[in-house]
Amino acid sequence: RADNFARLSNVSIKDLRDPKNAELFDFTLAAGKSAFGDNCATCHGTGGQGFDGYPNLNDDVWIWGGSFKDIRHTLHVGIRAGHEDTRTNSMMAYGRDEILSKAQIRDVASYVYKLSGQSGHGYDYVDLAKGKTIFADQCVSCHGDTGTGDREQGAPNLTDMDWLYGGEIDTIYNSIYNGRAGVMPNWNERLSPEMVTALAVYVHALGGGEYESDTQ
């Protein structure tokens, strides 16, 4: 085990996927699966399927990027965690902090609801044109002009049906009204660098890992 972990100190996913390293890859997957069960399954589920507020790790929807390098970095620094380089963003509480009125939030929530392709207009008696204007004023800096998101900022794509907290109109309203600020620990203080690598390999292999930029 010590020899195998030592080989993970500076390894790329490309190297691990090389057939000549099949034994090391199998070892790494097993170690990552064990670490996942001990540290991650409580939030993400034993199969990585996720729950409301906890991302599904089996699909190809990634808020901060799904390459091996991205996943390993997220595990290392966490999200809104104690690490000095933690990944962070700010989904403001537009209602609680009185930035927008309830009527304005209903308008923009209905606009976001429509952006995701759901039928209907969300709430009744709303002004989608005003919702679009509010979106342009308050939301495009993170989510983009068309609502497709920005991984550099950890801003989710709002045009699909993949929702971290749920895509029902009342849930969208609550997300805008109260803001969202989920936390994932920075695992570098709890796990060795090699174990973080093994965990990243396991998560990457669950089904949604991306390969285009996996050169290290």
mmCIF file of C-alpha atoms in Angstrom:
data_model
loop_
_atom_site.group_PDB
_atom_site.id
_atom_site.type_symbol
_atom_site.label_atom_id
_atom_site.label_comp_id
_atom_site.label_asym_id
_atom_site.label_seq_id
_atom_site.Cartn_x
_atom_site.Cartn_y
_atom_site.Cartn_z
ATOM 1 C CA ARG A 1 0.000 0.000 0.000
ATOM 2 C CA ALA A 2 2.807 2.425 0.851
ATOM 3 C CA ASP A 3 4.486 1.845 -2.507
ATOM 4 C CA ASN A 4 1.230 2.370 -4.392
ATOM 5 C CA PHE A 5 0.374 5.533 -2.480
ATOM 6 C CA ALA A 6 3.872 6.863 -3.132
ATOM 7 C CA ARG A 7 3.235 6.477 -6.863
ATOM 8 C CA LEU A 8 0.174 8.733 -6.505
ATOM 9 C CA SER A 9 2.199 11.699 -5.307
ATOM 10 C CA ASN A 10 2.600 13.058 -8.849
ATOM 11 C CA VAL A 11 0.362 11.148 -11.213
ATOM 12 C CA SER A 12 -1.974 12.188 -14.029
ATOM 13 C CA ILE A 13 -5.308 10.621 -14.867
ATOM 14 C CA LYS A 14 -3.849 9.877 -18.308
ATOM 15 C CA ASP A 15 -1.086 7.825 -16.707
ATOM 16 C CA LEU A 16 -3.518 6.001 -14.456
ATOM 17 C CA ARG A 17 -5.731 5.148 -17.431
ATOM 18 C CA ASP A 18 -2.774 3.632 -19.266
ATOM 19 C CA PRO A 19 -3.349 -0.158 -19.464
ATOM 20 C CA LYS A 20 0.151 -0.785 -18.183
ATOM 21 C CA ASN A 21 -0.887 0.860 -14.902
ATOM 22 C CA ALA A 22 -4.106 -1.140 -14.540
ATOM 23 C CA GLU A 23 -3.083 -2.558 -11.164
ATOM 24 C CA LEU A 24 -2.322 0.883 -9.760
ATOM 25 C CA PHE A 25 -5.592 2.229 -11.174
ATOM 26 C CA ASP A 26 -7.584 -0.557 -9.503
ATOM 27 C CA PHE A 27 -5.788 0.114 -6.223
ATOM 28 C CA THR A 28 -6.502 3.837 -6.516
ATOM 29 C CA LEU A 29 -10.194 3.269 -7.221
ATOM 30 C CA ALA A 30 -10.505 0.967 -4.216
ATOM 31 C CA ALA A 31 -8.747 3.469 -1.942
ATOM 32 C CA GLY A 32 -10.890 6.317 -3.281
ATOM 33 C CA LYS A 33 -14.087 4.335 -2.814
ATOM 34 C CA SER A 34 -13.155 3.626 0.802
ATOM 35 C CA ALA A 35 -12.372 7.304 1.435
ATOM 36 C CA PHE A 36 -15.650 8.289 -0.220
ATOM 37 C CA GLY A 37 -17.632 5.966 2.011
ATOM 38 C CA ASP A 38 -15.928 7.293 5.120
ATOM 39 C CA ASN A 39 -16.018 10.996 4.293
ATOM 40 C CA CYS A 40 -18.418 11.869 1.461
ATOM 41 C CA ALA A 41 -21.347 9.441 1.391
ATOM 42 C CA THR A 42 -23.178 11.163 4.245
ATOM 43 C CA CYS A 43 -23.805 14.180 2.003
ATOM 44 C CA HIS A 44 -23.521 12.818 -1.533
ATOM 45 C CA GLY A 45 -25.038 9.369 -0.945
ATOM 46 C CA THR A 46 -23.334 5.990 -1.055
ATOM 47 C CA GLY A 47 -23.497 5.975 -4.855
ATOM 48 C CA GLY A 48 -22.698 9.661 -5.290
ATOM 49 C CA GLN A 49 -26.267 10.361 -6.418
ATOM 50 C CA GLY A 50 -26.575 13.469 -4.263
ATOM 51 C CA PHE A 51 -29.550 15.016 -2.497
ATOM 52 C CA ASP A 52 -31.126 18.468 -2.430
ATOM 53 C CA GLY A 53 -28.257 20.826 -1.719
ATOM 54 C CA TYR A 54 -25.613 18.146 -2.366
ATOM 55 C CA PRO A 55 -24.514 17.660 -5.986
ATOM 56 C CA ASN A 56 -24.997 14.463 -7.956
ATOM 57 C CA LEU A 57 -21.503 13.227 -8.829
ATOM 58 C CA ASN A 58 -22.645 10.677 -11.411
ATOM 59 C CA ASP A 59 -23.703 13.077 -14.158
ATOM 60 C CA ASP A 60 -21.778 15.529 -16.301
ATOM 61 C CA VAL A 61 -23.065 18.659 -14.583
ATOM 62 C CA TRP A 62 -20.207 20.341 -12.741
ATOM 63 C CA ILE A 63 -20.440 23.686 -10.996
ATOM 64 C CA TRP A 64 -16.676 24.105 -10.626
ATOM 65 C CA GLY A 65 -15.469 21.819 -13.442
ATOM 66 C CA GLY A 66 -15.340 18.056 -13.879
ATOM 67 C CA SER A 67 -11.809 17.316 -15.048
ATOM 68 C CA PHE A 68 -9.581 15.247 -12.779
ATOM 69 C CA LYS A 69 -7.551 18.376 -12.038
ATOM 70 C CA ASP A 70 -10.685 20.392 -11.200
ATOM 71 C CA ILE A 71 -12.102 17.694 -8.936
ATOM 72 C CA ARG A 72 -8.825 17.214 -7.092
ATOM 73 C CA HIS A 73 -8.486 20.965 -6.577
ATOM 74 C CA THR A 74 -12.048 21.243 -5.241
ATOM 75 C CA LEU A 75 -11.392 18.404 -2.807
ATOM 76 C CA HIS A 76 -8.132 20.025 -1.703
ATOM 77 C CA VAL A 77 -9.413 23.552 -1.010
ATOM 78 C CA GLY A 78 -13.131 22.913 -0.391
ATOM 79 C CA ILE A 79 -16.017 25.247 -1.106
ATOM 80 C CA ARG A 80 -16.544 28.175 1.283
ATOM 81 C CA ALA A 81 -14.284 26.274 3.657
ATOM 82 C CA GLY A 82 -11.345 27.173 5.880
ATOM 83 C CA HIS A 83 -8.635 26.905 3.220
ATOM 84 C CA GLU A 84 -7.138 30.252 2.195
ATOM 85 C CA ASP A 85 -7.678 29.384 -1.469
ATOM 86 C CA THR A 86 -11.092 27.798 -1.050
ATOM 87 C CA ARG A 87 -13.512 28.021 -3.938
ATOM 88 C CA THR A 88 -16.115 30.652 -3.170
ATOM 89 C CA ASN A 89 -18.856 32.727 -4.723
ATOM 90 C CA SER A 90 -21.817 34.708 -3.468
ATOM 91 C CA MET A 91 -25.463 34.078 -4.263
ATOM 92 C CA MET A 92 -26.941 37.099 -2.524
ATOM 93 C CA ALA A 93 -30.106 37.068 -0.443
ATOM 94 C CA TYR A 94 -32.055 39.483 -2.620
ATOM 95 C CA GLY A 95 -35.169 39.413 -0.481
ATOM 96 C CA ARG A 96 -33.798 38.994 3.006
ATOM 97 C CA ASP A 97 -31.334 41.823 2.424
ATOM 98 C CA GLU A 98 -34.032 43.952 0.782
ATOM 99 C CA ILE A 99 -32.258 44.290 -2.551
ATOM 100 C CA LEU A 100 -35.419 43.304 -4.435
ATOM 101 C CA SER A 101 -39.084 43.384 -3.475
ATOM 102 C CA LYS A 102 -41.156 40.214 -3.267
ATOM 103 C CA ALA A 103 -42.926 41.193 -6.474
ATOM 104 C CA GLN A 104 -39.604 41.647 -8.259
ATOM 105 C CA ILE A 105 -38.401 38.265 -6.988
ATOM 106 C CA ARG A 106 -41.572 36.623 -8.285
ATOM 107 C CA ASP A 107 -40.926 38.236 -11.677
ATOM 108 C CA VAL A 108 -37.303 37.121 -11.927
ATOM 109 C CA ALA A 109 -38.017 33.688 -10.434
ATOM 110 C CA SER A 110 -40.636 33.127 -13.109
ATOM 111 C CA TYR A 111 -38.168 34.277 -15.759
ATOM 112 C CA VAL A 112 -35.570 31.768 -14.489
ATOM 113 C CA TYR A 113 -38.266 29.097 -14.378
ATOM 114 C CA LYS A 114 -38.970 29.773 -18.050
ATOM 115 C CA LEU A 115 -35.246 29.821 -18.893
ATOM 116 C CA SER A 116 -34.964 26.185 -17.787
ATOM 117 C CA GLY A 117 -37.571 25.189 -20.362
ATOM 118 C CA GLN A 118 -40.347 24.388 -17.923
ATOM 119 C CA SER A 119 -43.892 24.877 -19.164
ATOM 120 C CA GLY A 120 -45.967 27.724 -17.856
ATOM 121 C CA HIS A 121 -44.715 31.011 -16.457
ATOM 122 C CA GLY A 122 -44.061 30.051 -12.868
ATOM 123 C CA TYR A 123 -46.200 32.352 -10.774
ATOM 124 C CA ASP A 124 -49.440 33.809 -12.087
ATOM 125 C CA TYR A 125 -49.767 37.551 -12.659
ATOM 126 C CA VAL A 126 -46.066 38.230 -13.114
ATOM 127 C CA ASP A 127 -44.283 40.408 -15.641
ATOM 128 C CA LEU A 128 -41.689 38.291 -17.465
ATOM 129 C CA ALA A 129 -40.348 41.353 -19.277
ATOM 130 C CA LYS A 130 -39.566 42.922 -15.893
ATOM 131 C CA GLY A 131 -38.099 39.599 -14.762
ATOM 132 C CA LYS A 132 -35.778 39.601 -17.775
ATOM 133 C CA THR A 133 -34.684 43.154 -16.982
ATOM 134 C CA ILE A 134 -34.014 42.274 -13.351
ATOM 135 C CA PHE A 135 -32.042 39.233 -14.485
ATOM 136 C CA ALA A 136 -29.951 41.441 -16.757
ATOM 137 C CA ASP A 137 -29.314 43.908 -13.929
ATOM 138 C CA GLN A 138 -28.667 41.465 -11.094
ATOM 139 C CA CYS A 139 -27.767 38.012 -12.438
ATOM 140 C CA VAL A 140 -25.873 38.062 -15.733
ATOM 141 C CA SER A 141 -22.537 38.990 -14.154
ATOM 142 C CA CYS A 142 -22.397 35.463 -12.737
ATOM 143 C CA HIS A 143 -24.875 33.363 -14.726
ATOM 144 C CA GLY A 144 -24.232 34.986 -18.117
ATOM 145 C CA ASP A 145 -26.495 36.766 -20.573
ATOM 146 C CA THR A 146 -28.298 33.557 -21.486
ATOM 147 C CA GLY A 147 -28.185 31.973 -18.036
ATOM 148 C CA THR A 148 -25.777 29.190 -18.967
ATOM 149 C CA GLY A 149 -23.537 29.839 -15.962
ATOM 150 C CA ASP A 150 -19.806 30.253 -15.451
ATOM 151 C CA ARG A 151 -17.608 27.556 -13.933
ATOM 152 C CA GLU A 152 -14.850 30.031 -13.149
ATOM 153 C CA GLN A 153 -17.248 31.567 -10.624
ATOM 154 C CA GLY A 154 -19.098 28.405 -9.691
ATOM 155 C CA ALA A 155 -22.287 29.881 -11.144
ATOM 156 C CA PRO A 156 -24.750 27.146 -12.189
ATOM 157 C CA ASN A 157 -26.346 26.805 -15.595
ATOM 158 C CA LEU A 158 -29.980 27.916 -15.235
ATOM 159 C CA THR A 159 -31.123 26.769 -18.665
ATOM 160 C CA ASP A 160 -31.259 23.018 -18.002
ATOM 161 C CA MET A 161 -33.276 20.884 -15.627
ATOM 162 C CA ASP A 162 -30.395 20.045 -13.313
ATOM 163 C CA TRP A 163 -30.993 21.840 -10.036
ATOM 164 C CA LEU A 164 -28.895 21.677 -6.899
ATOM 165 C CA TYR A 165 -31.706 22.818 -4.613
ATOM 166 C CA GLY A 166 -34.686 22.020 -6.835
ATOM 167 C CA GLY A 167 -36.319 23.678 -9.820
ATOM 168 C CA GLU A 168 -39.850 24.154 -8.518
ATOM 169 C CA ILE A 169 -40.980 27.768 -8.701
ATOM 170 C CA ASP A 170 -41.191 28.150 -4.907
ATOM 171 C CA THR A 171 -37.660 26.731 -4.521
ATOM 172 C CA ILE A 172 -36.296 29.125 -7.130
ATOM 173 C CA TYR A 173 -38.039 31.972 -5.304
ATOM 174 C CA ASN A 174 -36.484 30.877 -1.994
ATOM 175 C CA SER A 175 -33.031 30.613 -3.554
ATOM 176 C CA ILE A 176 -33.295 34.194 -4.796
ATOM 177 C CA TYR A 177 -34.911 35.502 -1.624
ATOM 178 C CA ASN A 178 -32.547 33.876 0.921
ATOM 179 C CA GLY A 179 -29.440 33.194 -1.161
ATOM 180 C CA ARG A 180 -27.441 29.954 -1.148
ATOM 181 C CA ALA A 181 -24.064 29.257 0.439
ATOM 182 C CA GLY A 182 -23.398 25.531 0.754
ATOM 183 C CA VAL A 183 -20.123 24.364 2.300
ATOM 184 C CA MET A 184 -17.832 21.464 1.439
ATOM 185 C CA PRO A 185 -14.809 20.873 3.707
ATOM 186 C CA ASN A 186 -11.277 21.275 2.442
ATOM 187 C CA TRP A 187 -10.063 17.704 2.697
ATOM 188 C CA ASN A 188 -6.347 18.550 2.597
ATOM 189 C CA GLU A 189 -6.356 18.873 6.398
ATOM 190 C CA ARG A 190 -8.053 15.519 6.956
ATOM 191 C CA LEU A 191 -6.638 13.358 4.159
ATOM 192 C CA SER A 192 -3.122 12.947 2.780
ATOM 193 C CA PRO A 193 -2.399 14.369 -0.686
ATOM 194 C CA GLU A 194 -2.262 10.832 -2.042
ATOM 195 C CA MET A 195 -5.652 9.978 -0.561
ATOM 196 C CA VAL A 196 -7.120 13.180 -1.991
ATOM 197 C CA THR A 197 -5.803 12.037 -5.376
ATOM 198 C CA ALA A 198 -7.381 8.601 -4.906
ATOM 199 C CA LEU A 199 -10.671 10.204 -3.932
ATOM 200 C CA ALA A 200 -10.522 12.465 -7.002
ATOM 201 C CA VAL A 201 -9.895 9.445 -9.234
ATOM 202 C CA TYR A 202 -12.905 7.657 -7.751
ATOM 203 C CA VAL A 203 -15.228 10.656 -8.160
ATOM 204 C CA HIS A 204 -13.926 11.242 -11.683
ATOM 205 C CA ALA A 205 -14.710 7.607 -12.541
ATOM 206 C CA LEU A 206 -18.252 7.646 -11.155
ATOM 207 C CA GLY A 207 -19.655 8.544 -14.548
ATOM 208 C CA GLY A 208 -19.391 12.258 -15.186
ATOM 209 C CA GLY A 209 -15.674 12.961 -15.196
ATOM 210 C CA GLU A 210 -14.391 15.047 -18.082
ATOM 211 C CA TYR A 211 -11.253 14.211 -20.045
ATOM 212 C CA GLU A 212 -10.650 17.041 -22.488
ATOM 213 C CA SER A 213 -8.232 18.927 -20.252
ATOM 214 C CA ASP A 214 -6.982 16.019 -18.160
ATOM 215 C CA THR A 215 -3.292 16.292 -18.838
ATOM 216 C CA GLN A 216 -2.249 16.168 -15.201
#
